[in-house]
Amino acid sequence: MKNKKDVVLNKKIKSNQLFYFSDRIINVVLSVIAILIGLVCIYPVLHTLWASISSPEYVRANKGLLLYPVDVTFWGYKLIFQNNGIVISLLNSLFYVVAGVAYSMLFTIVCAYVLSRKLMLNGLFMKLIVFTMFFSGGLLPSYMLIRDLGLIDSRLALILPYAISAWNMIILRTAFMEVPQEIIDSAELDGAGNLQVMVVICLPLIKATVAIITLYYTVGAWNSWFPAMIYLRDRDKYPLQLLIREIMILNDTSKLNIDNITQSEEVLNNRQLIKYCSTIVAMMPMMVIFPFVQKYFQDGVFVGSIKA
Amino acid sequence: MKKTFARKEYFIRLKKDLSKNRVLYLAIIPILAYFLLFAYVPLYGIFMAFFDYVPELGFSGSQFMGFEYFRLFFQSEYFGRIMYNTFVLNILSVIFVFPAPIIFALLMFEIKTKAIVKGVQMLSYLPVFISLVVVCGIIVDFCKVDGLISNMVASITNEPSKNLLDDSKWYMPIYLISDLWQNMGFSSIVFYAALCRVDANLYDAAKIDGAGRFRQLISITLPSIMPIIIIMFVIRMGGMLNVGFEKAYLLQRPLNALRSEVIATFVYKRGIAGSNYGYGTAVGLFSAIVNFAFLWSTNLIAKKTESSLW
């Protein structure tokens, strides 16, 4: 509260300082609501995490809210990694993510850079690309195209069609445009060609945006399952999420085994535990990356909120 | 005379531009090729909607159906149910799920304790990184007999625990609430960023004039973020018939088909699973046209308020 000394010394009161008592009450009430929302957001993840490292017997028997792990054991994880279904699909997913993101970022950065320069045909190019954001042939024509290209049941079918997301490209383009023209001009005076300007000058300046776009592509590639479902036939090429779908939604753990036919007794008895463990495996990479990139969000995504 | 002269001048300038920026134009050729192949060629496939398309025979060999597939779709027994599900789910989503990130952003903005704001924001961004498969897997697990949520519902309604996904009247609430859970935090970033950019002097001036917090909210905060809200609303309305295939398909079960069958799942079932390419494309095309109609009309309305998509 304001006291005489402050008034006399004319101390400036910060605008977000809680001055009035009613302000404080409101702040407390709102904070409680916010914290509750935060807990609800994270609880399903926590529940799954605790359940995955609890003892199998407890998981089988327990029906209610899990507030902490019971009898911590990693036996569940051992079980799912024993059967090579999960391991192969994990490696597949890794491949799709690394290859896909590299491919996407290359195309998106080049596209965004060229479209951010002053070219006469850029207006036309932008219109052509934005058009594709709103209109697409739909599911069937895309399927026919992949078929006609002979990419059915090929890993490339999950990578090639997804080079550029127009939305991400526009965010990156806006970031490129915000690099001050003077810096580029002085670089060109010093003899820098387009490649040097893009890589040496601009990219370091828009690191935050590049990081966020990379994150978007990574999350997209890791989480993608539907293209794999319609284009792939060979189980050895399945990404992890497709296997998760089998285990969690189709309730089918039979394919985890090497011979694809029999379920081992262990697997049968611990299906619930397997579900929890495989869920965590599917979520883990994103959860791990998340804190590191969280700091970029306050700054980087500002760009996306400006009308493109 | 003037027109041809201007056009000639344009081409001369274009040639100069091309030679000056040779590298850039060269670099964008593969990118244009990519869009041409993967975005524009499938557009050509829309014509499949008017043929009984058989891939081996191509367009020339397939029988021309005209608007037959559209007629079939409108008259089919599924039409009413599919349109109802898609529309109602979307409208409910616009009413309940669209405002949530805005309200959440306002909540974050009004709380003055920075630590709580940062902490809750971080927690709220988490669910969006979880794949839809995992989210639906968790939903299936929590809603099965004796699952977490089924038990909660059972204790409230004093009934034995049942599989919520087998009951079609639970489908839409489950769909919407899980949408809310997953997307509210992340979607609020855009609005929160807009809120932070509001000039602080406006608030100070209002305080001097005696405005209380609520008045400040109505007179300063909301009008300042109105433009971004309208833009996001127009974009949202452009997806009116777009109940995303993935989630609807993942949560769909034989017993809740009454409410879970939407346009996208129907297209998938008939078109890809049933190999009826013409019919599937026709339904998809219909949905795309209606979407665009919504987008266009909502943008027209938005134009009157000075902030629109184009």
Coordinates of C-alpha atoms in Angstrom, one line a residue:
Chain A
M1 CA 0.0 0.0 0.0
K2 CA 1.0 3.5 -0.6
N3 CA 2.6 5.2 2.4
K4 CA 3.5 8.7 3.3
K5 CA 7.1 8.3 2.4
D6 CA 6.2 7.3 -1.2
V7 CA 3.8 10.2 -1.6
V8 CA 6.4 12.6 -0.3
L9 CA 9.1 11.3 -2.5
N10 CA 6.8 11.0 -5.4
K11 CA 7.7 7.4 -6.1
K12 CA 6.2 6.2 -9.4
I13 CA 3.8 3.4 -9.0
K14 CA 4.1 0.8 -11.7
S15 CA 1.0 0.2 -13.6
N16 CA 0.8 -3.5 -12.8
Q17 CA 1.4 -3.1 -9.2
L18 CA -1.6 -4.2 -7.1
F19 CA -2.6 -1.1 -5.5
Y20 CA -6.1 -1.5 -4.3
F21 CA -7.3 -4.3 -2.1
S22 CA -10.0 -5.3 -4.6
D23 CA -7.3 -5.7 -7.2
R24 CA -5.5 -8.2 -4.9
I25 CA -8.7 -10.2 -4.4
I26 CA -9.4 -10.3 -8.1
N27 CA -5.8 -11.4 -8.7
V28 CA -6.0 -14.2 -6.2
V29 CA -9.3 -15.5 -7.6
L30 CA -8.0 -15.3 -11.2
S31 CA -4.8 -17.0 -10.2
V32 CA -6.6 -19.9 -8.6
I33 CA -8.7 -20.3 -11.7
A34 CA -5.6 -20.2 -13.9
I35 CA -3.8 -22.7 -11.8
L36 CA -6.7 -25.1 -11.9
I37 CA -6.7 -24.8 -15.7
G38 CA -3.0 -25.5 -15.8
L39 CA -3.5 -28.6 -13.7
V40 CA -6.3 -29.9 -15.9
C41 CA -4.0 -29.3 -18.9
I42 CA -1.2 -31.4 -17.5
Y43 CA -3.1 -34.0 -15.5
P44 CA -3.8 -36.5 -18.3
V45 CA -0.1 -36.5 -19.2
L46 CA 1.0 -36.9 -15.6
H47 CA -1.5 -39.7 -15.0
T48 CA -0.2 -41.6 -18.0
L49 CA 3.4 -41.0 -16.9
W50 CA 2.9 -42.2 -13.4
A51 CA 0.9 -45.2 -14.6
S52 CA 3.6 -46.2 -17.0
I53 CA 6.2 -46.4 -14.3
S54 CA 4.0 -48.0 -11.7
S55 CA 4.1 -51.7 -11.0
P56 CA 2.0 -53.8 -13.4
E57 CA -0.1 -55.3 -10.7
Y58 CA -1.1 -52.0 -9.4
V59 CA -2.0 -50.7 -12.9
R60 CA -4.1 -53.7 -13.6
A61 CA -6.1 -53.2 -10.4
N62 CA -6.3 -49.5 -10.1
K63 CA -9.3 -47.7 -11.4
G64 CA -9.1 -44.2 -10.1
L65 CA -7.0 -41.0 -10.2
L66 CA -3.4 -41.6 -10.0
L67 CA -1.6 -38.9 -8.1
Y68 CA 1.8 -40.4 -7.9
P69 CA 3.6 -43.5 -9.2
V70 CA 3.3 -46.6 -7.1
D71 CA 6.2 -49.1 -6.8
V72 CA 8.3 -47.4 -9.5
T73 CA 9.5 -49.9 -12.1
F74 CA 10.5 -49.6 -15.7
W75 CA 9.4 -53.1 -16.5
G76 CA 6.6 -51.9 -18.8
Y77 CA 9.2 -50.1 -21.0
K78 CA 11.3 -53.2 -21.1
L79 CA 8.3 -55.2 -22.3
I80 CA 7.5 -53.0 -25.2
F81 CA 11.1 -52.6 -26.3
Q82 CA 11.5 -56.3 -26.3
N83 CA 9.1 -56.7 -29.2
N84 CA 10.6 -55.1 -32.2
G85 CA 7.3 -53.6 -33.5
I86 CA 7.7 -50.5 -31.4
V87 CA 11.4 -50.3 -32.0
I88 CA 11.1 -50.4 -35.7
S89 CA 8.4 -47.9 -35.9
L90 CA 10.3 -45.6 -33.6
L91 CA 13.2 -45.7 -36.0
N92 CA 10.9 -45.1 -38.9
S93 CA 9.4 -42.1 -37.2
L94 CA 12.8 -40.7 -36.5
F95 CA 13.7 -41.1 -40.1
Y96 CA 10.5 -39.4 -41.3
V97 CA 11.1 -36.5 -38.9
V98 CA 14.7 -35.9 -39.7
A99 CA 14.4 -36.3 -43.4
G100 CA 11.1 -34.5 -43.6
V101 CA 12.1 -31.5 -41.5
A102 CA 15.4 -31.1 -43.4
Y103 CA 13.5 -31.2 -46.7
S104 CA 10.8 -28.9 -45.5
M105 CA 13.1 -26.3 -44.0
L106 CA 15.2 -26.2 -47.1
F107 CA 12.3 -25.6 -49.4
T108 CA 10.5 -23.2 -47.0
I109 CA 13.5 -21.1 -46.3
V110 CA 14.4 -20.7 -49.9
C111 CA 10.8 -20.0 -50.9
A112 CA 10.3 -17.5 -48.0
Y113 CA 13.6 -15.7 -48.9
V114 CA 12.9 -15.4 -52.6
L115 CA 9.3 -14.2 -51.9
S116 CA 10.6 -11.6 -49.5
R117 CA 12.8 -9.9 -52.1
K118 CA 11.6 -7.3 -54.5
L119 CA 10.8 -9.2 -57.7
M120 CA 8.2 -8.3 -60.2
L121 CA 6.6 -11.7 -60.3
N122 CA 6.4 -12.1 -56.5
G123 CA 2.9 -10.8 -56.3
L124 CA 1.8 -13.4 -58.7
F125 CA 3.7 -16.2 -56.9
M126 CA 2.2 -15.1 -53.6
K127 CA -1.3 -15.3 -55.0
L128 CA -0.6 -18.7 -56.4
I129 CA 0.7 -20.0 -53.1
V130 CA -2.0 -18.5 -50.9
F131 CA -4.6 -19.9 -53.3
T132 CA -3.4 -23.4 -52.4
M133 CA -4.0 -22.6 -48.7
F134 CA -7.7 -22.4 -49.3
F135 CA -8.3 -24.7 -52.2
S136 CA -7.1 -28.2 -52.5
G137 CA -8.2 -31.1 -54.6
G138 CA -9.2 -33.0 -51.5
L139 CA -8.3 -36.4 -50.2
L140 CA -9.1 -38.4 -53.3
P141 CA -7.2 -36.5 -56.0
S142 CA -4.2 -36.4 -53.7
Y143 CA -4.4 -40.1 -53.3
M144 CA -4.7 -40.6 -57.0
L145 CA -1.6 -38.4 -57.6
I146 CA 0.5 -40.5 -55.2
R147 CA -0.8 -43.6 -56.9
D148 CA 0.1 -42.3 -60.3
L149 CA 3.6 -41.3 -59.1
G150 CA 4.1 -44.9 -58.0
L151 CA 4.7 -43.8 -54.4
I152 CA 2.2 -46.1 -52.8
D153 CA 3.9 -48.1 -50.1
S154 CA 7.0 -45.9 -50.3
R155 CA 8.6 -43.9 -47.5
L156 CA 8.8 -41.0 -49.9
A157 CA 5.1 -40.7 -50.0
L158 CA 5.3 -39.4 -46.4
I159 CA 7.9 -36.9 -47.2
L160 CA 7.7 -35.5 -50.7
P161 CA 4.2 -34.0 -50.7
Y162 CA 4.8 -32.1 -47.5
A163 CA 7.7 -29.8 -48.5
I164 CA 6.0 -26.4 -47.7
S165 CA 3.2 -25.4 -45.5
A166 CA 2.1 -22.1 -46.9
W167 CA 1.2 -20.8 -43.5
N168 CA 4.7 -21.4 -42.1
M169 CA 6.3 -20.0 -45.3
I170 CA 4.4 -16.8 -44.9
I171 CA 5.5 -16.4 -41.3
L172 CA 9.1 -16.9 -42.4
R173 CA 8.7 -14.6 -45.3
T174 CA 7.4 -11.8 -43.0
A175 CA 10.5 -12.4 -40.8
F176 CA 12.8 -12.1 -43.8
M177 CA 11.1 -8.9 -44.8
E178 CA 11.8 -7.4 -41.4
V179 CA 15.6 -7.6 -41.9
P180 CA 16.6 -4.0 -42.4
Q181 CA 17.4 -3.3 -46.0
E182 CA 20.5 -1.3 -45.1
I183 CA 22.2 -4.4 -43.8
I184 CA 21.5 -6.3 -47.0
D185 CA 22.6 -3.4 -49.1
S186 CA 25.9 -3.1 -47.3
A187 CA 26.4 -6.8 -47.6
E188 CA 25.8 -6.7 -51.3
L189 CA 28.2 -3.8 -51.6
D190 CA 30.8 -6.0 -50.0
G191 CA 30.1 -8.5 -52.7
A192 CA 27.8 -10.9 -51.1
G193 CA 25.6 -13.0 -53.5
N194 CA 22.1 -14.0 -52.7
L195 CA 23.1 -17.2 -51.0
Q196 CA 25.5 -15.4 -48.7
V197 CA 22.9 -12.8 -47.9
M198 CA 20.3 -15.4 -47.0
V199 CA 22.5 -17.7 -45.0
V200 CA 25.1 -15.4 -43.4
I201 CA 23.1 -12.3 -42.9
C202 CA 19.4 -13.0 -42.7
L203 CA 19.1 -16.4 -41.0
P204 CA 21.1 -15.5 -37.9
L205 CA 18.9 -12.4 -37.5
I206 CA 15.7 -14.4 -37.6
K207 CA 16.8 -17.3 -35.5
A208 CA 13.8 -17.3 -33.3
T209 CA 11.3 -17.6 -36.2
V210 CA 13.4 -20.3 -37.8
A211 CA 13.4 -22.2 -34.6
I212 CA 9.7 -22.0 -34.3
I213 CA 9.0 -23.0 -37.8
T214 CA 11.4 -26.0 -37.4
L215 CA 9.5 -26.9 -34.3
Y216 CA 6.2 -26.8 -36.1
Y217 CA 7.4 -29.0 -38.9
T218 CA 9.0 -31.4 -36.3
V219 CA 5.9 -31.7 -34.3
G220 CA 3.9 -32.2 -37.5
A221 CA 6.1 -34.8 -38.8
W222 CA 6.4 -36.7 -35.6
N223 CA 2.6 -36.7 -35.0
S224 CA 1.6 -37.5 -38.5
W225 CA -0.2 -40.9 -39.0
F226 CA -2.9 -40.5 -41.6
P227 CA -0.7 -40.4 -44.7
A228 CA 1.0 -43.4 -43.4
M229 CA -2.3 -45.2 -42.9
I230 CA -3.5 -44.6 -46.5
Y231 CA -0.2 -44.8 -48.4
L232 CA 1.8 -47.6 -46.6
R233 CA 1.2 -51.3 -46.8
D234 CA 4.4 -52.6 -45.4
R235 CA 4.4 -52.8 -41.7
D236 CA 8.1 -52.3 -41.5
K237 CA 7.6 -48.8 -42.7
Y238 CA 5.0 -47.7 -40.2
P239 CA 5.7 -44.7 -38.1
L240 CA 5.2 -44.9 -34.3
Q241 CA 1.9 -43.1 -34.2
L242 CA 0.3 -45.7 -36.5
L243 CA 1.3 -48.4 -34.1
I244 CA 0.0 -46.3 -31.2
R245 CA -3.3 -46.1 -33.0
E246 CA -3.4 -49.9 -33.2
I247 CA -2.6 -50.3 -29.6
M248 CA -4.8 -47.6 -28.1
I249 CA -7.7 -47.2 -30.4
L250 CA -8.1 -50.5 -32.1
N251 CA -7.1 -52.2 -28.9
D252 CA -4.9 -54.6 -30.8
T253 CA -1.6 -55.5 -29.3
S254 CA -1.1 -58.7 -31.3
K255 CA 1.1 -57.1 -33.9
L256 CA 3.7 -56.1 -31.4
N257 CA 5.3 -59.5 -31.5
I258 CA 7.9 -60.7 -33.9
D259 CA 5.8 -63.3 -35.6
N260 CA 2.8 -61.0 -35.8
I261 CA 0.5 -63.8 -34.8
T262 CA 0.6 -64.8 -31.2
Q263 CA 0.5 -62.5 -28.3
S264 CA 2.9 -63.5 -25.6
E265 CA 1.3 -64.1 -22.3
E266 CA 3.1 -61.2 -20.8
V267 CA 1.8 -58.8 -23.4
L268 CA -1.8 -60.1 -23.0
N269 CA -1.8 -59.7 -19.3
N270 CA -0.3 -56.2 -19.2
R271 CA -2.1 -54.5 -22.0
Q272 CA -3.1 -51.5 -19.9
L273 CA 0.5 -51.0 -18.9
I274 CA 1.7 -51.4 -22.5
K275 CA -0.8 -48.7 -23.5
Y276 CA 0.5 -46.3 -20.9
C277 CA 4.2 -47.0 -21.7
S278 CA 3.8 -46.7 -25.5
T279 CA 1.8 -43.5 -25.1
I280 CA 4.7 -42.0 -23.1
V281 CA 7.2 -43.2 -25.8
A282 CA 5.1 -41.5 -28.4
M283 CA 4.9 -38.2 -26.4
M284 CA 8.4 -38.2 -25.0
P285 CA 10.4 -36.5 -27.7
M286 CA 8.0 -33.6 -28.0
M287 CA 7.8 -33.2 -24.2
V288 CA 11.6 -33.1 -24.1
I289 CA 12.0 -30.5 -26.8
F290 CA 9.1 -28.4 -25.5
P291 CA 10.8 -26.6 -22.6
F292 CA 13.7 -25.6 -24.7
V293 CA 11.7 -23.9 -27.4
Q294 CA 9.0 -22.5 -25.0
K295 CA 11.0 -19.3 -24.5
Y296 CA 10.8 -18.5 -28.2
F297 CA 7.0 -18.4 -28.2
Q298 CA 6.5 -15.1 -26.5
D299 CA 8.7 -13.3 -29.2
G300 CA 8.6 -15.4 -32.3
V301 CA 4.9 -16.0 -32.7
F302 CA 4.2 -12.3 -32.6
V303 CA 4.9 -12.4 -36.3
G304 CA 2.2 -14.9 -37.0
S305 CA -0.3 -12.6 -35.4
I306 CA 0.3 -9.8 -37.8
K307 CA -2.0 -10.1 -40.8
A308 CA 0.2 -11.7 -43.5
Chain B
M1 CA -2.1 2.6 -78.5
K2 CA -1.4 3.5 -74.9
K3 CA -2.3 0.0 -73.7
T4 CA 0.1 -1.8 -76.0
F5 CA 2.8 0.7 -75.2
A6 CA 2.3 0.1 -71.5
R7 CA 2.3 -3.7 -72.0
K8 CA 5.5 -3.6 -74.0
E9 CA 7.1 -1.5 -71.3
Y10 CA 6.0 -4.0 -68.7
F11 CA 7.7 -6.8 -70.5
I12 CA 10.9 -4.8 -71.0
R13 CA 10.9 -4.2 -67.2
L14 CA 10.2 -7.9 -66.6
K15 CA 13.1 -8.9 -68.8
K16 CA 15.4 -6.6 -66.9
D17 CA 14.1 -7.9 -63.6
L18 CA 14.7 -11.5 -64.7
S19 CA 18.2 -10.9 -65.8
K20 CA 19.1 -8.9 -62.7
N21 CA 17.6 -11.5 -60.3
R22 CA 18.5 -14.5 -62.3
V23 CA 19.6 -16.5 -59.2
L24 CA 16.4 -15.8 -57.3
Y25 CA 14.1 -16.8 -60.2
L26 CA 16.1 -19.9 -60.8
A27 CA 15.9 -20.8 -57.1
I28 CA 12.2 -20.5 -57.0
I29 CA 11.6 -22.8 -60.0
P30 CA 11.8 -26.1 -58.0
I31 CA 9.4 -24.5 -55.4
L32 CA 6.9 -23.6 -58.1
A33 CA 7.3 -27.1 -59.5
Y34 CA 6.5 -28.5 -56.1
F35 CA 3.3 -26.4 -55.8
L36 CA 2.4 -27.2 -59.3
L37 CA 2.7 -31.0 -58.8
F38 CA 1.3 -31.4 -55.3
A39 CA -1.2 -28.6 -55.1
Y40 CA -2.4 -27.8 -58.6
V41 CA -2.4 -31.2 -60.3
P42 CA -4.7 -32.6 -57.6
L43 CA -7.0 -29.7 -58.3
Y44 CA -7.4 -31.2 -61.8
G45 CA -8.6 -34.3 -60.1
I46 CA -11.7 -32.5 -59.0
F47 CA -13.1 -33.5 -62.4
M48 CA -13.3 -37.0 -61.1
A49 CA -16.5 -35.8 -59.3
F50 CA -18.2 -35.8 -62.7
F51 CA -17.1 -39.2 -63.9
D52 CA -17.4 -42.7 -62.8
Y53 CA -13.7 -42.6 -62.6
V54 CA -11.7 -45.8 -63.2
P55 CA -8.0 -45.1 -62.8
E56 CA -6.9 -47.6 -65.5
L57 CA -9.3 -46.1 -68.1
G58 CA -8.5 -42.5 -67.3
F59 CA -11.0 -39.7 -68.0
S60 CA -11.6 -40.6 -71.6
G61 CA -12.5 -44.2 -70.7
S62 CA -14.6 -43.4 -67.7
Q63 CA -18.3 -42.9 -68.0
F64 CA -19.5 -39.3 -67.8
M65 CA -21.9 -38.9 -64.8
G66 CA -22.5 -35.2 -64.8
F67 CA -24.1 -34.2 -61.5
E68 CA -25.3 -37.7 -60.9
Y69 CA -23.0 -38.2 -57.9
F70 CA -24.2 -35.0 -56.3
R71 CA -27.8 -36.0 -56.8
L72 CA -27.0 -39.4 -55.2
F73 CA -25.4 -37.8 -52.3
F74 CA -28.2 -35.4 -51.6
Q75 CA -30.8 -38.1 -51.8
S76 CA -28.8 -40.7 -49.8
E77 CA -30.1 -41.7 -46.4
Y78 CA -26.8 -40.6 -44.9
F79 CA -27.0 -37.0 -46.2
G80 CA -29.2 -35.6 -43.4
R81 CA -27.2 -37.2 -40.7
I82 CA -23.8 -36.3 -42.1
M83 CA -24.8 -32.7 -42.7
Y84 CA -26.3 -32.4 -39.3
N85 CA -23.3 -33.8 -37.6
T86 CA -20.8 -31.7 -39.5
F87 CA -22.8 -28.5 -39.1
V88 CA -23.8 -28.9 -35.5
L89 CA -20.3 -29.9 -34.4
N90 CA -18.9 -26.9 -36.2
I91 CA -21.4 -24.4 -34.8
L92 CA -20.9 -25.7 -31.3
S93 CA -17.2 -25.5 -31.8
V94 CA -17.5 -21.9 -32.9
I95 CA -19.7 -21.0 -29.9
F96 CA -17.7 -22.9 -27.2
V97 CA -14.2 -23.6 -28.5
F98 CA -13.5 -20.4 -30.5
P99 CA -13.9 -17.9 -27.6
A100 CA -12.0 -20.0 -25.1
P101 CA -8.4 -19.0 -26.2
I102 CA -9.6 -15.4 -26.2
I103 CA -10.9 -15.6 -22.7
F104 CA -7.8 -17.5 -21.6
A105 CA -5.6 -14.9 -23.1
L106 CA -7.6 -12.2 -21.2
L107 CA -7.2 -14.2 -18.0
M108 CA -3.5 -14.4 -18.5
F109 CA -3.3 -10.7 -19.2
E110 CA -5.3 -9.7 -16.2
I111 CA -3.3 -11.8 -13.7
K112 CA -0.4 -9.6 -12.4
T113 CA 1.8 -12.2 -10.8
K114 CA 4.3 -13.0 -13.6
A115 CA 5.4 -16.3 -12.2
I116 CA 1.9 -17.7 -12.3
V117 CA 1.2 -16.4 -15.8
K118 CA 4.4 -17.9 -17.2
G119 CA 3.9 -21.2 -15.4
V120 CA 0.2 -21.7 -16.4
Q121 CA 1.0 -20.7 -20.0
M122 CA 3.8 -23.3 -20.2
L123 CA 1.4 -25.9 -18.8
S124 CA -1.3 -24.9 -21.3
Y125 CA 1.0 -25.1 -24.3
L126 CA 1.8 -28.7 -23.5
P127 CA -1.2 -30.6 -24.9
V128 CA -0.9 -29.2 -28.4
F129 CA 2.3 -31.1 -28.9
I130 CA 0.7 -34.4 -28.2
S131 CA -0.3 -36.2 -31.4
L132 CA -4.0 -36.7 -32.1
V133 CA -3.5 -40.4 -32.0
V134 CA -2.2 -40.2 -28.4
V135 CA -4.9 -37.8 -27.4
C136 CA -7.6 -40.0 -28.8
G137 CA -5.9 -43.0 -27.3
I138 CA -6.1 -41.3 -23.9
I139 CA -9.7 -40.4 -24.5
V140 CA -10.5 -44.0 -25.4
D141 CA -8.7 -45.2 -22.3
F142 CA -10.4 -42.7 -20.0
C143 CA -13.8 -43.3 -21.4
K144 CA -13.9 -47.1 -21.5
V145 CA -15.8 -49.0 -18.8
D146 CA -14.2 -48.2 -15.5
G147 CA -12.0 -45.6 -17.1
L148 CA -11.2 -42.4 -15.3
I149 CA -13.8 -40.2 -16.9
S150 CA -16.4 -42.9 -17.1
N151 CA -16.1 -43.4 -13.4
M152 CA -16.5 -39.7 -12.7
V153 CA -19.5 -39.5 -14.9
A154 CA -20.9 -42.6 -13.2
S155 CA -20.5 -41.2 -9.8
I156 CA -22.3 -38.0 -10.8
T157 CA -25.2 -39.7 -12.5
N158 CA -25.5 -42.6 -10.1
E159 CA -25.3 -45.2 -12.8
P160 CA -23.0 -48.0 -13.4
S161 CA -19.8 -47.1 -15.4
K162 CA -20.3 -47.4 -19.1
N163 CA -18.2 -46.8 -22.2
L164 CA -18.9 -43.2 -23.0
L165 CA -17.8 -43.5 -26.6
D166 CA -20.4 -46.1 -27.3
D167 CA -23.1 -43.6 -26.6
S168 CA -23.7 -41.2 -29.4
K169 CA -24.9 -38.4 -27.3
W170 CA -21.5 -38.2 -25.6
Y171 CA -19.6 -37.9 -28.9
M172 CA -19.9 -34.2 -29.5
P173 CA -19.2 -33.2 -25.9
I174 CA -16.1 -35.5 -25.8
Y175 CA -15.0 -34.1 -29.2
L176 CA -15.4 -30.5 -28.2
I177 CA -14.0 -30.7 -24.7
S178 CA -10.9 -32.5 -25.9
D179 CA -10.5 -30.0 -28.6
L180 CA -10.6 -27.3 -26.0
W181 CA -8.1 -29.1 -23.7
Q182 CA -5.7 -29.6 -26.5
N183 CA -5.8 -26.3 -28.4
M184 CA -6.9 -23.6 -26.0
G185 CA -3.4 -22.7 -24.6
F186 CA -1.6 -22.6 -27.9
S187 CA -4.3 -20.8 -29.7
S188 CA -4.3 -18.1 -27.0
I189 CA -0.7 -17.1 -27.9
V190 CA -1.9 -15.0 -30.9
F191 CA -4.4 -13.2 -28.7
Y192 CA -2.0 -12.8 -25.8
A193 CA 0.6 -11.3 -28.2
A194 CA -2.0 -8.8 -29.4
L195 CA -3.0 -7.9 -25.9
C196 CA 0.6 -7.2 -24.9
R197 CA 0.9 -4.8 -27.8
V198 CA -1.9 -2.5 -26.5
D199 CA -0.5 0.8 -25.6
A200 CA -0.1 1.0 -21.8
N201 CA -0.8 4.8 -21.9
L202 CA -4.4 4.0 -22.8
Y203 CA -4.8 2.2 -19.6
D204 CA -3.2 5.0 -17.6
A205 CA -5.4 7.6 -19.2
A206 CA -8.4 5.5 -18.5
K207 CA -7.5 5.1 -14.8
I208 CA -7.1 8.8 -14.5
D209 CA -10.5 9.2 -15.9
G210 CA -11.8 6.9 -13.2
A211 CA -12.3 3.7 -15.1
G212 CA -12.4 0.5 -13.1
R213 CA -11.0 -2.8 -14.3
F214 CA -14.1 -4.0 -15.9
R215 CA -14.6 -0.7 -17.7
Q216 CA -11.1 -0.9 -19.0
L217 CA -11.7 -4.4 -20.2
I218 CA -14.7 -3.4 -22.2
S219 CA -13.5 0.0 -23.5
I220 CA -9.8 -0.6 -24.2
T221 CA -8.8 -4.2 -24.2
L222 CA -11.6 -5.7 -26.2
P223 CA -11.7 -3.1 -29.0
S224 CA -7.9 -3.3 -29.3
I225 CA -8.0 -7.0 -30.1
M226 CA -11.2 -6.9 -32.1
P227 CA -9.3 -6.9 -35.5
I228 CA -7.4 -10.0 -34.7
I229 CA -10.5 -11.7 -33.3
I230 CA -12.4 -10.9 -36.5
I231 CA -9.6 -12.2 -38.8
M232 CA -9.4 -15.4 -36.8
F233 CA -13.1 -15.7 -36.9
V234 CA -13.2 -15.4 -40.7
I235 CA -10.5 -18.0 -41.0
R236 CA -12.5 -20.3 -38.6
M237 CA -15.7 -19.8 -40.6
G238 CA -13.9 -20.9 -43.7
G239 CA -13.7 -24.3 -42.2
M240 CA -17.4 -24.7 -41.5
L241 CA -17.7 -28.1 -43.1
N242 CA -14.2 -29.1 -42.2
V243 CA -14.7 -31.3 -39.2
G244 CA -11.2 -32.7 -39.4
F245 CA -11.1 -36.3 -40.6
E246 CA -8.4 -37.5 -38.2
K247 CA -10.1 -36.9 -34.9
A248 CA -13.6 -37.9 -36.1
Y249 CA -12.2 -41.1 -37.5
L250 CA -10.2 -42.0 -34.4
L251 CA -13.1 -41.5 -32.1
Q252 CA -15.6 -43.2 -34.3
R253 CA -17.1 -46.5 -33.3
P254 CA -20.0 -48.5 -34.7
L255 CA -22.1 -47.6 -31.7
N256 CA -21.7 -43.9 -31.9
A257 CA -22.0 -43.7 -35.7
L258 CA -25.2 -41.7 -35.4
R259 CA -23.2 -38.6 -34.3
S260 CA -19.7 -39.4 -35.4
E261 CA -20.2 -39.7 -39.1
V262 CA -19.1 -36.5 -40.8
I263 CA -18.4 -35.4 -44.3
A264 CA -14.7 -36.2 -44.2
T265 CA -15.2 -39.8 -42.8
F266 CA -17.9 -40.4 -45.4
V267 CA -15.6 -39.3 -48.2
Y268 CA -12.9 -41.6 -46.8
K269 CA -15.1 -44.5 -46.5
R270 CA -16.7 -44.2 -49.9
G271 CA -13.8 -42.8 -51.8
I272 CA -10.7 -44.6 -50.6
A273 CA -11.9 -47.6 -48.6
G274 CA -14.7 -48.2 -51.1
S275 CA -12.7 -47.1 -54.2
N276 CA -15.6 -45.1 -55.5
Y277 CA -13.4 -42.2 -56.6
G278 CA -16.0 -40.2 -58.4
Y279 CA -18.5 -40.2 -55.6
G280 CA -15.9 -39.4 -52.9
T281 CA -14.6 -36.5 -55.0
A282 CA -18.1 -35.2 -55.6
V283 CA -18.8 -35.1 -51.9
G284 CA -15.4 -33.5 -51.1
L285 CA -16.0 -30.9 -53.8
F286 CA -19.4 -30.0 -52.4
S287 CA -17.9 -29.6 -49.0
A288 CA -15.1 -27.4 -50.4
I289 CA -17.6 -25.1 -52.2
V290 CA -19.8 -24.7 -49.1
N291 CA -16.7 -23.9 -47.1
F292 CA -15.6 -21.2 -49.6
A293 CA -19.1 -19.8 -49.6
F294 CA -18.9 -19.4 -45.8
L295 CA -15.4 -17.9 -46.0
W296 CA -16.6 -15.4 -48.7
S297 CA -19.7 -14.3 -46.9
T298 CA -18.1 -14.0 -43.5
N299 CA -15.3 -11.9 -45.1
L300 CA -17.9 -9.7 -46.7
I301 CA -19.5 -9.1 -43.3
A302 CA -16.1 -8.5 -41.8
K303 CA -15.2 -6.0 -44.5
K304 CA -17.8 -3.7 -43.0
T305 CA -15.7 -3.5 -39.8
E306 CA -12.5 -2.6 -41.6
S307 CA -10.6 -5.7 -40.8
S308 CA -11.0 -8.6 -43.1
L309 CA -8.9 -11.3 -44.7
W310 CA -8.8 -9.5 -48.1

